[in-house]
Amino acid sequence: MALRPSAVVSSVRRVFLVVGVSALSGVLLAGLALPVVAGLGLTARESADAFADMPGELDAGPMAERSVILDAEGHILATFFDENRIYVGLDDISENMQNAILAIEDDRFFERGPIDFQGTMRALMQNMEAGETQGGGSTLTQQYVKLVRVAQAETKEELAEVQASSGVEGYRRKLEELRMAVGVEQELSKKEILERYLNIAYYGARAYGIEAAARTYFSTSAAELTIPQAAMLAGLVQQPHNYDPTRNPEAALARRNTVLNRMAQTGRITEKQAAAARQQKLGLDVTPVSDGCTDAWAGYFCDYVTHEVRTLEELGETPEERLMALERGGLVIRTTLSPEVQEAADEAVFDRVAPTDDVIASMATVEPGTGYIRAMSNSRKYGVEGEGVSNINYAVDEHMGGGVGIQPGSTFKVFVLAAAINQGMSLNTSISSPASMSIPERNFTTCDGQYRSSASWSVGNYSGLGSGSFTLRTGTEKSVNTFFAQLTQRTGLCEPATIAEQSGIMRANLDENGKRQPLSQVPSFALGVNEVSPLSMSQAYATFAARGVHCPATAIQKITDSDGNVLVDHTDPKCNRVLDTSVADAVNSVLQGVIHNSGATGNRMQLEDGRIAAGKTGTTDNAVSVWFAGYTPQLATAVAVADVEAPQESLDGRTFNGEYVSDACGGCLPGPVWKQMMDDAHDSLDLPKEDFKKPDPGSIEGVSTQVPDVRGMTVDDATKKLADEGFDASVSGEVNSDLDKGLVVRTSPESGAKVGSGTSIGLYVSNGIPPGNDDDDDDGDDGGDNGWEINPPTVPPTPPTEGNGEGNDDDDDDGSGWR
């Protein structure tokens, strides 16, 4: 009979396979039965040496475990895992489960060594006939070794190597596992091996280890598993996908009954128990497991936690290692999130701005004195797809998962205010502020010196505000642009920017190299041209609430590993003083007036029950974004509503969650969101009413400086001399004098008077007409305006309040442009 070519090829292949396998079989026989093959000669010894040279130690390392993120009250916010596993000791695994897995996988596990000789040889012959490793003959120890090697494979190539099942490589892999099994049983007790096996095995449905499997399929613990439950789970180990009870309930039921029968056959349960268990249904009570932040009830906060984890050096040398610790390290991360505050934030945001609106509302709340982030909310739902869904956290900076930032408008004026007070200016410092003005940009200074520019900056107030003389108080309450433009000339740009940065504010967007950027020191700094995030603003305002102490914002209180060891501890925050308490108290006093004084821009944001608060409105040019940032001594919150998608357009004339708003402003969009949230948060937390500390009188009055004598000088020379002493000067009028026309006759306040640094000095200049009699001069005895000139008030009278008593921020703060 002629031979077919295919048969010849097949025969040759089998010959080579048998030759290769025979060599490795010699290794097996020689290595595992040395007393039997001792007299076989050199080949056996060589085989024994080869087997002995195989790696015998199995460095199992820690098993990957899931990590959990908890809120401040201990409730689970999210879980993270590469393998959903919760390691438990053997004492926390029911005997039913131990009996079930032993019955179906290795009935004689406790009676024999690491290798089942008879089973191994039988499988060896079967596999040689088939040409691949179809059968096992593996002990539980060998299975454990294989599971560890699979878990440790980091690449597809490594995984293929440890799962090799065909040809010589398949037998080599098997022999390596046999050698390692010997080493494992030399190192670990049988109970320790059983414990590790039950914890490392995969049970399907993303459940690794018996505890996760019990929770996933039956919503119970490994310690409470019944006989039929344990039998079903034990049956899954062989083929988790095929026996998945959620997909193939009939196959799962048949497999469970097979395990029950085996348990009875081996005497681990009685026939009566097996019969009763077979009559029961699967009885699933599935608890879906979520991985990551998508299903978290505070998704944006959860996302921020993952970014903060990447920054923690205690968890690894690189961001990648730290993320691996989150996904595999069994971490317990207790966060700062307050469920009550978060709920209040979400409700306030969604009440005002809908997820499907073409703008966003974003909010962050920080606790003064700790830096703990208590809430974080955006008007779009957290996720990766769908209408009204976004995974960009607009509440934070770009490097922490946020956008490129939102211009904050006049909420930035507070840093110029703080710098002015810190430099000794009196709160009563008065500056004459026109409706609009043009200022040479070279008149400003930065940390690097004079601002280099030949251009002029045109700045104007809100059209309904007009002009007048304003103090640090009234200029802030009315949010007067021209006032702060001139105040910034006096303070310089360096100190306001430094105070802001030391309080936690950087530009939200990264530079072209992916690095964080300091704030831009430009003339319009006070009007909020730097793109920032609500979180950075809330922690900065929290610095004022904490009386000048800045605590870096954090979402994490403590992180422990699976053994309870503390890895990260923020329960004792590392805070730094940015401003003296007297300066911060003075800022608080001014910003308190923004909310509580009639006619101020934030007057409508007064909290319930007379609770004292402080804050500031902000509206950018053309109302592309509007802000309200404010605080009590217990909570600081910043809210922004903005068009964040190019081309950015005005918020005026848009609909927000069904409500039409003709003129968008800080006091009419984010302000009400802030008020609702703060009212609800303080109420739900039952926080007591607390007042801000009254400012030191010295801070209100500023540094007393003596007004120099400039009589007889030209206006330019007098202005320069006064400026050198920290005063602003302007011509207040002309008077009769025998001095040449245009020379200074006197000042208001008069020379020699001690007044607060930064006070505006009025110059009265000669009109060139010598004084005559008392009826036509201003020397004081005609009852006319002599009293004003001889004994002028230290501070010019405050101009009448503009607006309707609701605050000019409806309207808002500032005017022809920035508000």
mmCIF file of C-alpha atoms in Angstrom, residues 248-547:
data_model
loop_
_atom_site.group_PDB
_atom_site.id
_atom_site.type_symbol
_atom_site.label_atom_id
_atom_site.label_comp_id
_atom_site.label_asym_id
_atom_site.label_seq_id
_atom_site.Cartn_x
_atom_site.Cartn_y
_atom_site.Cartn_z
ATOM 1 C CA ASN A 248 -24.503 30.205 30.820
ATOM 2 C CA PRO A 249 -26.656 29.351 33.843
ATOM 3 C CA GLU A 250 -27.385 25.811 32.648
ATOM 4 C CA ALA A 251 -23.687 24.995 32.220
ATOM 5 C CA ALA A 252 -22.918 26.592 35.571
ATOM 6 C CA LEU A 253 -25.635 24.543 37.264
ATOM 7 C CA ALA A 254 -24.368 21.281 35.744
ATOM 8 C CA ARG A 255 -20.800 22.093 36.751
ATOM 9 C CA ARG A 256 -21.908 22.976 40.296
ATOM 10 C CA ASN A 257 -23.650 19.611 40.612
ATOM 11 C CA THR A 258 -20.527 17.856 39.382
ATOM 12 C CA VAL A 259 -18.606 19.495 42.221
ATOM 13 C CA LEU A 260 -21.315 18.520 44.714
ATOM 14 C CA ASN A 261 -21.124 14.918 43.572
ATOM 15 C CA ARG A 262 -17.357 14.945 43.926
ATOM 16 C CA MET A 263 -17.629 16.433 47.427
ATOM 17 C CA ALA A 264 -19.907 13.547 48.400
ATOM 18 C CA GLN A 265 -17.662 10.943 46.772
ATOM 19 C CA THR A 266 -14.658 12.167 48.726
ATOM 20 C CA GLY A 267 -16.601 12.277 51.972
ATOM 21 C CA ARG A 268 -16.471 16.023 52.403
ATOM 22 C CA ILE A 269 -20.256 16.189 52.557
ATOM 23 C CA THR A 270 -22.871 13.492 52.926
ATOM 24 C CA GLU A 271 -24.968 12.152 50.090
ATOM 25 C CA LYS A 272 -27.977 13.726 51.778
ATOM 26 C CA GLN A 273 -26.305 17.151 51.819
ATOM 27 C CA ALA A 274 -25.331 16.757 48.178
ATOM 28 C CA ALA A 275 -28.855 15.766 47.173
ATOM 29 C CA ALA A 276 -30.352 18.735 49.020
ATOM 30 C CA ALA A 277 -27.851 21.135 47.450
ATOM 31 C CA ARG A 278 -28.524 19.811 43.945
ATOM 32 C CA GLN A 279 -32.184 20.738 44.340
ATOM 33 C CA GLN A 280 -31.391 24.400 44.891
ATOM 34 C CA LYS A 281 -31.235 26.970 42.142
ATOM 35 C CA LEU A 282 -28.067 28.949 41.566
ATOM 36 C CA GLY A 283 -29.444 31.702 43.795
ATOM 37 C CA LEU A 284 -27.378 34.483 42.303
ATOM 38 C CA ASP A 285 -27.410 37.904 43.941
ATOM 39 C CA VAL A 286 -25.044 39.747 41.652
ATOM 40 C CA THR A 287 -23.298 42.915 42.795
ATOM 41 C CA PRO A 288 -21.856 44.658 39.734
ATOM 42 C CA VAL A 289 -18.321 45.838 40.254
ATOM 43 C CA SER A 290 -17.195 49.143 38.815
ATOM 44 C CA ASP A 291 -13.622 50.028 38.008
ATOM 45 C CA GLY A 292 -12.596 53.659 38.096
ATOM 46 C CA CYS A 293 -14.491 56.916 38.350
ATOM 47 C CA THR A 294 -17.103 56.515 35.627
ATOM 48 C CA ASP A 295 -19.714 55.091 38.001
ATOM 49 C CA ALA A 296 -18.651 57.138 41.027
ATOM 50 C CA TRP A 297 -21.337 59.421 42.411
ATOM 51 C CA ALA A 298 -18.773 62.240 42.550
ATOM 52 C CA GLY A 299 -16.903 61.487 39.340
ATOM 53 C CA TYR A 300 -14.932 64.710 39.004
ATOM 54 C CA PHE A 301 -13.694 64.537 42.571
ATOM 55 C CA CYS A 302 -12.760 60.884 42.047
ATOM 56 C CA ASP A 303 -10.863 61.831 38.899
ATOM 57 C CA TYR A 304 -8.952 64.472 40.851
ATOM 58 C CA VAL A 305 -7.990 61.861 43.447
ATOM 59 C CA THR A 306 -6.419 59.689 40.740
ATOM 60 C CA HIS A 307 -4.386 62.650 39.511
ATOM 61 C CA GLU A 308 -3.293 63.500 43.042
ATOM 62 C CA VAL A 309 -2.218 59.875 43.562
ATOM 63 C CA ARG A 310 0.116 60.279 40.583
ATOM 64 C CA THR A 311 1.918 63.091 42.452
ATOM 65 C CA LEU A 312 2.546 61.204 45.716
ATOM 66 C CA GLU A 313 6.166 60.132 46.005
ATOM 67 C CA GLU A 314 5.279 57.778 48.864
ATOM 68 C CA LEU A 315 3.552 55.490 46.340
ATOM 69 C CA GLY A 316 6.390 55.140 43.839
ATOM 70 C CA GLU A 317 9.199 56.876 42.019
ATOM 71 C CA THR A 318 7.221 57.682 38.871
ATOM 72 C CA PRO A 319 3.596 58.585 38.084
ATOM 73 C CA GLU A 320 3.290 55.214 36.354
ATOM 74 C CA GLU A 321 4.412 53.319 39.452
ATOM 75 C CA ARG A 322 1.992 55.306 41.610
ATOM 76 C CA LEU A 323 -0.875 54.534 39.264
ATOM 77 C CA MET A 324 0.085 50.858 39.414
ATOM 78 C CA ALA A 325 -0.084 51.076 43.194
ATOM 79 C CA LEU A 326 -3.634 52.386 42.841
ATOM 80 C CA GLU A 327 -4.644 49.583 40.484
ATOM 81 C CA ARG A 328 -2.797 46.683 42.166
ATOM 82 C CA GLY A 329 -1.747 47.732 45.654
ATOM 83 C CA GLY A 330 -4.899 47.157 47.683
ATOM 84 C CA LEU A 331 -4.845 50.765 48.876
ATOM 85 C CA VAL A 332 -7.509 52.285 51.083
ATOM 86 C CA ILE A 333 -7.709 55.985 50.242
ATOM 87 C CA ARG A 334 -9.729 58.059 52.677
ATOM 88 C CA THR A 335 -10.519 61.360 51.023
ATOM 89 C CA THR A 336 -11.673 64.781 52.172
ATOM 90 C CA LEU A 337 -14.979 64.652 50.289
ATOM 91 C CA SER A 338 -17.992 65.665 52.373
ATOM 92 C CA PRO A 339 -21.134 63.919 51.068
ATOM 93 C CA GLU A 340 -23.320 66.732 52.383
ATOM 94 C CA VAL A 341 -21.269 69.496 50.780
ATOM 95 C CA GLN A 342 -20.938 67.583 47.501
ATOM 96 C CA GLU A 343 -24.686 67.042 47.341
ATOM 97 C CA ALA A 344 -25.288 70.734 47.984
ATOM 98 C CA ALA A 345 -22.780 71.642 45.263
ATOM 99 C CA ASP A 346 -24.298 69.334 42.660
ATOM 100 C CA GLU A 347 -27.826 70.522 43.327
ATOM 101 C CA ALA A 348 -26.870 74.190 43.149
ATOM 102 C CA VAL A 349 -24.916 73.760 39.908
ATOM 103 C CA PHE A 350 -27.545 71.651 38.125
ATOM 104 C CA ASP A 351 -30.375 73.924 39.263
ATOM 105 C CA ARG A 352 -28.766 76.817 37.416
ATOM 106 C CA VAL A 353 -26.923 75.267 34.448
ATOM 107 C CA ALA A 354 -28.075 72.101 32.671
ATOM 108 C CA PRO A 355 -25.626 69.445 31.414
ATOM 109 C CA THR A 356 -26.724 70.068 27.841
ATOM 110 C CA ASP A 357 -26.335 73.865 27.979
ATOM 111 C CA ASP A 358 -23.585 75.132 25.684
ATOM 112 C CA VAL A 359 -21.743 76.673 28.649
ATOM 113 C CA ILE A 360 -20.418 75.117 31.827
ATOM 114 C CA ALA A 361 -20.747 75.902 35.496
ATOM 115 C CA SER A 362 -17.901 74.759 37.712
ATOM 116 C CA MET A 363 -17.394 74.855 41.464
ATOM 117 C CA ALA A 364 -14.873 73.855 44.112
ATOM 118 C CA THR A 365 -15.085 74.118 47.895
ATOM 119 C CA VAL A 366 -12.072 74.095 50.236
ATOM 120 C CA GLU A 367 -11.949 74.075 54.020
ATOM 121 C CA PRO A 368 -9.867 76.967 55.426
ATOM 122 C CA GLY A 369 -7.105 75.871 57.767
ATOM 123 C CA THR A 370 -6.748 72.371 56.295
ATOM 124 C CA GLY A 371 -6.894 72.738 52.511
ATOM 125 C CA TYR A 372 -9.310 69.798 52.402
ATOM 126 C CA ILE A 373 -11.385 69.767 49.232
ATOM 127 C CA ARG A 374 -14.939 69.240 50.438
ATOM 128 C CA ALA A 375 -16.731 69.312 47.087
ATOM 129 C CA MET A 376 -16.071 69.573 43.365
ATOM 130 C CA SER A 377 -18.801 69.894 40.778
ATOM 131 C CA ASN A 378 -19.329 70.617 37.092
ATOM 132 C CA SER A 379 -22.589 71.090 35.253
ATOM 133 C CA ARG A 380 -21.711 68.336 32.785
ATOM 134 C CA LYS A 381 -21.917 64.741 33.948
ATOM 135 C CA TYR A 382 -18.671 62.853 34.357
ATOM 136 C CA GLY A 383 -17.985 60.291 31.654
ATOM 137 C CA VAL A 384 -16.394 59.671 28.289
ATOM 138 C CA GLU A 385 -19.327 59.749 25.896
ATOM 139 C CA GLY A 386 -22.884 60.947 25.552
ATOM 140 C CA GLU A 387 -24.733 64.255 25.434
ATOM 141 C CA GLY A 388 -23.979 66.556 28.340
ATOM 142 C CA VAL A 389 -21.056 64.360 29.387
ATOM 143 C CA SER A 390 -17.389 65.285 29.793
ATOM 144 C CA ASN A 391 -14.251 63.939 31.435
ATOM 145 C CA ILE A 392 -12.627 67.382 31.510
ATOM 146 C CA ASN A 393 -12.725 68.657 35.067
ATOM 147 C CA TYR A 394 -13.126 72.405 34.566
ATOM 148 C CA ALA A 395 -12.851 72.937 38.325
ATOM 149 C CA VAL A 396 -9.106 72.164 38.341
ATOM 150 C CA ASP A 397 -5.888 72.981 36.506
ATOM 151 C CA GLU A 398 -4.893 71.251 33.293
ATOM 152 C CA HIS A 399 -2.146 69.123 34.862
ATOM 153 C CA MET A 400 -4.731 67.643 37.234
ATOM 154 C CA GLY A 401 -7.210 66.673 34.535
ATOM 155 C CA GLY A 402 -8.765 70.079 33.962
ATOM 156 C CA GLY A 403 -9.145 72.462 31.065
ATOM 157 C CA VAL A 404 -6.997 75.439 30.172
ATOM 158 C CA GLY A 405 -8.633 77.670 32.764
ATOM 159 C CA ILE A 406 -11.204 80.451 32.942
ATOM 160 C CA GLN A 407 -10.484 84.169 33.202
ATOM 161 C CA PRO A 408 -11.652 85.216 36.696
ATOM 162 C CA GLY A 409 -12.477 88.888 36.113
ATOM 163 C CA SER A 410 -12.563 91.147 39.141
ATOM 164 C CA THR A 411 -12.213 88.314 41.656
ATOM 165 C CA PHE A 412 -8.465 88.932 41.145
ATOM 166 C CA LYS A 413 -8.701 92.449 42.588
ATOM 167 C CA VAL A 414 -8.476 90.968 46.063
ATOM 168 C CA PHE A 415 -4.762 90.248 45.597
ATOM 169 C CA VAL A 416 -4.012 93.884 44.770
ATOM 170 C CA LEU A 417 -6.129 94.857 47.769
ATOM 171 C CA ALA A 418 -4.095 92.519 50.008
ATOM 172 C CA ALA A 419 -0.821 93.886 48.658
ATOM 173 C CA ALA A 420 -1.927 97.459 49.287
ATOM 174 C CA ILE A 421 -2.863 96.714 52.895
ATOM 175 C CA ASN A 422 0.337 94.740 53.381
ATOM 176 C CA GLN A 423 2.301 97.757 52.150
ATOM 177 C CA GLY A 424 0.728 99.885 54.854
ATOM 178 C CA MET A 425 -2.000 101.647 52.903
ATOM 179 C CA SER A 426 -4.981 102.704 54.947
ATOM 180 C CA LEU A 427 -8.383 101.283 54.116
ATOM 181 C CA ASN A 428 -9.373 104.920 53.901
ATOM 182 C CA THR A 429 -6.828 105.615 51.164
ATOM 183 C CA SER A 430 -8.742 107.547 48.545
ATOM 184 C CA ILE A 431 -8.075 107.658 44.810
ATOM 185 C CA SER A 432 -9.894 109.850 42.351
ATOM 186 C CA SER A 433 -11.156 107.426 39.720
ATOM 187 C CA PRO A 434 -12.564 108.681 36.426
ATOM 188 C CA ALA A 435 -15.032 106.732 34.328
ATOM 189 C CA SER A 436 -12.217 105.840 31.978
ATOM 190 C CA MET A 437 -8.559 106.572 31.615
ATOM 191 C CA SER A 438 -5.458 105.705 29.653
ATOM 192 C CA ILE A 439 -2.301 104.718 31.540
ATOM 193 C CA PRO A 440 1.167 104.293 30.021
ATOM 194 C CA GLU A 441 2.059 100.656 30.636
ATOM 195 C CA ARG A 442 5.613 101.617 31.583
ATOM 196 C CA ASN A 443 4.138 103.114 34.746
ATOM 197 C CA PHE A 444 3.722 99.594 36.128
ATOM 198 C CA THR A 445 6.446 97.506 37.744
ATOM 199 C CA THR A 446 6.869 93.730 37.906
ATOM 200 C CA CYS A 447 9.163 91.436 39.874
ATOM 201 C CA ASP A 448 11.717 92.062 37.108
ATOM 202 C CA GLY A 449 11.463 95.827 37.256
ATOM 203 C CA GLN A 450 9.664 98.337 35.075
ATOM 204 C CA TYR A 451 7.079 96.888 32.726
ATOM 205 C CA ARG A 452 8.580 97.196 29.290
ATOM 206 C CA SER A 453 6.089 98.656 26.879
ATOM 207 C CA SER A 454 5.572 101.823 24.893
ATOM 208 C CA ALA A 455 1.807 101.258 24.723
ATOM 209 C CA SER A 456 -0.922 102.721 26.863
ATOM 210 C CA TRP A 457 -3.659 100.746 28.589
ATOM 211 C CA SER A 458 -7.206 102.052 28.266
ATOM 212 C CA VAL A 459 -9.417 101.011 31.150
ATOM 213 C CA GLY A 460 -13.000 101.944 31.975
ATOM 214 C CA ASN A 461 -15.591 101.387 34.662
ATOM 215 C CA TYR A 462 -18.971 99.810 34.271
ATOM 216 C CA SER A 463 -21.115 102.294 32.419
ATOM 217 C CA GLY A 464 -23.550 102.695 35.311
ATOM 218 C CA LEU A 465 -20.827 103.420 37.844
ATOM 219 C CA GLY A 466 -19.401 106.713 36.643
ATOM 220 C CA SER A 467 -16.502 108.371 38.418
ATOM 221 C CA GLY A 468 -15.552 109.677 41.825
ATOM 222 C CA SER A 469 -13.143 109.251 44.680
ATOM 223 C CA PHE A 470 -13.080 105.770 46.154
ATOM 224 C CA THR A 471 -11.330 104.183 49.109
ATOM 225 C CA LEU A 472 -9.985 100.653 49.377
ATOM 226 C CA ARG A 473 -13.356 99.731 50.831
ATOM 227 C CA THR A 474 -15.667 101.454 48.404
ATOM 228 C CA GLY A 475 -13.454 100.790 45.396
ATOM 229 C CA THR A 476 -13.641 97.069 46.175
ATOM 230 C CA GLU A 477 -17.353 97.059 47.026
ATOM 231 C CA LYS A 478 -18.163 98.835 43.735
ATOM 232 C CA SER A 479 -15.411 96.968 41.878
ATOM 233 C CA VAL A 480 -14.077 100.138 40.273
ATOM 234 C CA ASN A 481 -11.691 99.345 37.441
ATOM 235 C CA THR A 482 -9.970 102.704 37.232
ATOM 236 C CA PHE A 483 -9.469 102.666 41.004
ATOM 237 C CA PHE A 484 -7.698 99.308 40.883
ATOM 238 C CA ALA A 485 -5.708 100.273 37.811
ATOM 239 C CA GLN A 486 -4.221 103.162 39.782
ATOM 240 C CA LEU A 487 -3.896 101.099 42.955
ATOM 241 C CA THR A 488 -1.896 98.515 41.005
ATOM 242 C CA GLN A 489 0.499 101.251 39.917
ATOM 243 C CA ARG A 490 1.132 101.957 43.582
ATOM 244 C CA THR A 491 1.505 98.379 44.772
ATOM 245 C CA GLY A 492 3.349 97.158 41.702
ATOM 246 C CA LEU A 493 2.466 93.842 40.051
ATOM 247 C CA CYS A 494 5.029 91.734 41.859
ATOM 248 C CA GLU A 495 3.488 91.576 45.303
ATOM 249 C CA PRO A 496 -0.123 90.886 44.203
ATOM 250 C CA ALA A 497 1.090 88.096 41.918
ATOM 251 C CA THR A 498 3.300 86.675 44.671
ATOM 252 C CA ILE A 499 0.447 86.682 47.184
ATOM 253 C CA ALA A 500 -1.801 84.915 44.676
ATOM 254 C CA GLU A 501 0.819 82.271 43.855
ATOM 255 C CA GLN A 502 1.689 81.648 47.503
ATOM 256 C CA SER A 503 -2.037 81.204 48.103
ATOM 257 C CA GLY A 504 -2.187 78.392 45.555
ATOM 258 C CA ILE A 505 -2.878 80.052 42.210
ATOM 259 C CA MET A 506 -0.934 79.344 39.048
ATOM 260 C CA ARG A 507 -2.072 79.637 35.467
ATOM 261 C CA ALA A 508 -4.344 76.679 34.784
ATOM 262 C CA ASN A 509 -2.943 75.908 31.340
ATOM 263 C CA LEU A 510 0.426 74.286 30.721
ATOM 264 C CA ASP A 511 3.136 75.779 28.523
ATOM 265 C CA GLU A 512 4.328 74.262 25.256
ATOM 266 C CA ASN A 513 6.622 71.939 27.216
ATOM 267 C CA GLY A 514 3.846 70.663 29.451
ATOM 268 C CA LYS A 515 5.055 72.653 32.465
ATOM 269 C CA ARG A 516 3.042 74.743 34.904
ATOM 270 C CA GLN A 517 3.156 78.499 34.399
ATOM 271 C CA PRO A 518 3.384 81.376 36.871
ATOM 272 C CA LEU A 519 0.872 84.195 36.681
ATOM 273 C CA SER A 520 1.420 86.797 33.973
ATOM 274 C CA GLN A 521 2.319 90.167 35.486
ATOM 275 C CA VAL A 522 0.582 92.577 33.139
ATOM 276 C CA PRO A 523 -1.097 95.942 33.800
ATOM 277 C CA SER A 524 -4.587 94.404 33.651
ATOM 278 C CA PHE A 525 -3.647 91.791 36.288
ATOM 279 C CA ALA A 526 -6.280 93.023 38.765
ATOM 280 C CA LEU A 527 -9.023 92.594 36.170
ATOM 281 C CA GLY A 528 -8.403 88.871 35.884
ATOM 282 C CA VAL A 529 -6.636 88.188 32.591
ATOM 283 C CA ASN A 530 -4.871 85.041 33.856
ATOM 284 C CA GLU A 531 -6.808 81.827 33.155
ATOM 285 C CA VAL A 532 -7.275 79.996 36.445
ATOM 286 C CA SER A 533 -9.467 77.282 37.953
ATOM 287 C CA PRO A 534 -12.209 77.392 40.610
ATOM 288 C CA LEU A 535 -10.136 75.096 42.845
ATOM 289 C CA SER A 536 -7.152 77.431 42.816
ATOM 290 C CA MET A 537 -9.410 80.417 43.541
ATOM 291 C CA SER A 538 -11.235 78.655 46.374
ATOM 292 C CA GLN A 539 -7.993 77.658 48.096
ATOM 293 C CA ALA A 540 -6.640 81.192 47.683
ATOM 294 C CA TYR A 541 -9.762 82.734 49.202
ATOM 295 C CA ALA A 542 -9.549 80.087 51.936
ATOM 296 C CA THR A 543 -6.164 81.627 52.775
ATOM 297 C CA PHE A 544 -7.918 84.879 53.701
ATOM 298 C CA ALA A 545 -10.565 82.959 55.657
ATOM 299 C CA ALA A 546 -7.756 81.239 57.592
ATOM 300 C CA ARG A 547 -6.354 84.672 58.495
#
